[in-house]
Short mmCIF file of C-alpha atoms in Angstrom, two decimals:
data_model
loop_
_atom_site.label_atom_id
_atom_site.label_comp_id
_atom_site.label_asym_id
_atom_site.label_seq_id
_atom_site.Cartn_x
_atom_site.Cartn_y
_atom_site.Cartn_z
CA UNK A 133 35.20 2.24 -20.43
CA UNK A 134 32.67 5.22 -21.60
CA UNK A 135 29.20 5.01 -20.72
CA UNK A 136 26.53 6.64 -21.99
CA UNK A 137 23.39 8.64 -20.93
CA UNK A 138 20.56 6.47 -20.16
CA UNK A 139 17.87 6.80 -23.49
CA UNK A 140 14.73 8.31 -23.11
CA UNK A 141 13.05 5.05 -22.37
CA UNK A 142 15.72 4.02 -19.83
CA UNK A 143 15.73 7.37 -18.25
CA UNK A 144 12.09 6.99 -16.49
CA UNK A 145 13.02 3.76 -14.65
CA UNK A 146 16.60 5.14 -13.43
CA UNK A 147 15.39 8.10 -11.88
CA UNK A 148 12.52 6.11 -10.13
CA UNK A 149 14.72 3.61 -9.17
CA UNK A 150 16.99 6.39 -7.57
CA UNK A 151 14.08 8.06 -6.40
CA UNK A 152 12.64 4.56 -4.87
CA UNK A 153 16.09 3.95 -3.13
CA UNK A 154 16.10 7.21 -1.48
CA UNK A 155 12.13 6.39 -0.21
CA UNK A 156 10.80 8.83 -1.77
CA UNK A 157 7.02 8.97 -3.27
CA UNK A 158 6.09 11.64 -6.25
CA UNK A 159 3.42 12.39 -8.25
CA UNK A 160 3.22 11.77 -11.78
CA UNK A 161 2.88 15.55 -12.52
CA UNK A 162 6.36 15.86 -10.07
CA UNK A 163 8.20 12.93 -12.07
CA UNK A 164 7.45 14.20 -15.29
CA UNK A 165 8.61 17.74 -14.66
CA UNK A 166 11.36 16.38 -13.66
CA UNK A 167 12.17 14.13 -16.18
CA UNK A 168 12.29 17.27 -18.44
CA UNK A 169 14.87 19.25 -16.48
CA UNK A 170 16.90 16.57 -15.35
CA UNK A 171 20.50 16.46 -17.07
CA UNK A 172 21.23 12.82 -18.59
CA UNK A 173 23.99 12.14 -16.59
CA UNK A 174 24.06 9.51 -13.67
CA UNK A 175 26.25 11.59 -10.99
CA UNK A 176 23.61 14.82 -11.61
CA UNK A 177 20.33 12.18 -11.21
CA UNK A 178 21.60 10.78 -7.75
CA UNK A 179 22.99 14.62 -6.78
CA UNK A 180 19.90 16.40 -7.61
CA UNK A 181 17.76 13.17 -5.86
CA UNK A 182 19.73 13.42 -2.68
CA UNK A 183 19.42 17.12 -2.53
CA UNK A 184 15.68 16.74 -3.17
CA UNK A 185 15.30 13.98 -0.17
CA UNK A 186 17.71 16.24 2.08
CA UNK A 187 15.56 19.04 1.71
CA UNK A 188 12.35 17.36 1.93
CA UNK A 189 13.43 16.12 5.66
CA UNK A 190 15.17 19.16 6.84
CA UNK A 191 11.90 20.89 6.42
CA UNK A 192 9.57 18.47 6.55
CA UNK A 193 8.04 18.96 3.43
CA UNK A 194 6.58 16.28 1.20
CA UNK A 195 8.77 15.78 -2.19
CA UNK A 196 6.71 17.57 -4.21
CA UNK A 197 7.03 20.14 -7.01
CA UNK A 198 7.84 22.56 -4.78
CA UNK A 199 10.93 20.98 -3.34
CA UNK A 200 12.05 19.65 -6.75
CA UNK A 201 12.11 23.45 -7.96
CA UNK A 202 13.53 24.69 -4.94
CA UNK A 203 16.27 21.93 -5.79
CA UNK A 204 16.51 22.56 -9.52
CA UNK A 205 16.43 26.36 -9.02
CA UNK A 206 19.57 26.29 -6.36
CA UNK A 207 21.69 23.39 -8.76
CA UNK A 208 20.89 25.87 -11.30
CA UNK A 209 22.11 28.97 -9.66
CA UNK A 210 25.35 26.98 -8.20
CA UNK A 211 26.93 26.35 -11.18
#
């Protein structure tokens, strides 16, 4: 069986979902940048979400923009 990437108008409940599950609470401006850089596939949404909550807690910062592009920046740079 093949899935395929979430649409654009399942994407935005997914990755809130994912984020919900992990407890964490973003902004609008947060969730929408994002939603931009985000790649469409499941295994990178709950990757990048867990490194965003793992960071957050190891130094106690709030999920914010600045940990989500501390998180995109270092997924970027590992590949």
């Amino acid at each position: 069986v093949l899935l395929r990437p979430p649409g654009e108008e399942e994407f935005e409940p997914i990755v809130r979902s994912i984020l919900e599950r992990r407890n964490m609470v973003v902004s609008e401006f947060s969730l929408r940048y994002l939603l931009r850089r985000l790649p469409r596939r499941a295994l990178s949404i709950e990757e990048i979400s867990a490194k965003i909550s793992a960071l957050s807690f190891a130094e106690s910062r709030p999920a914010g923009l600045g940990v989500i592009r501390d998180v995109l920046r270092d997924t970027k740079h590992s590949k």
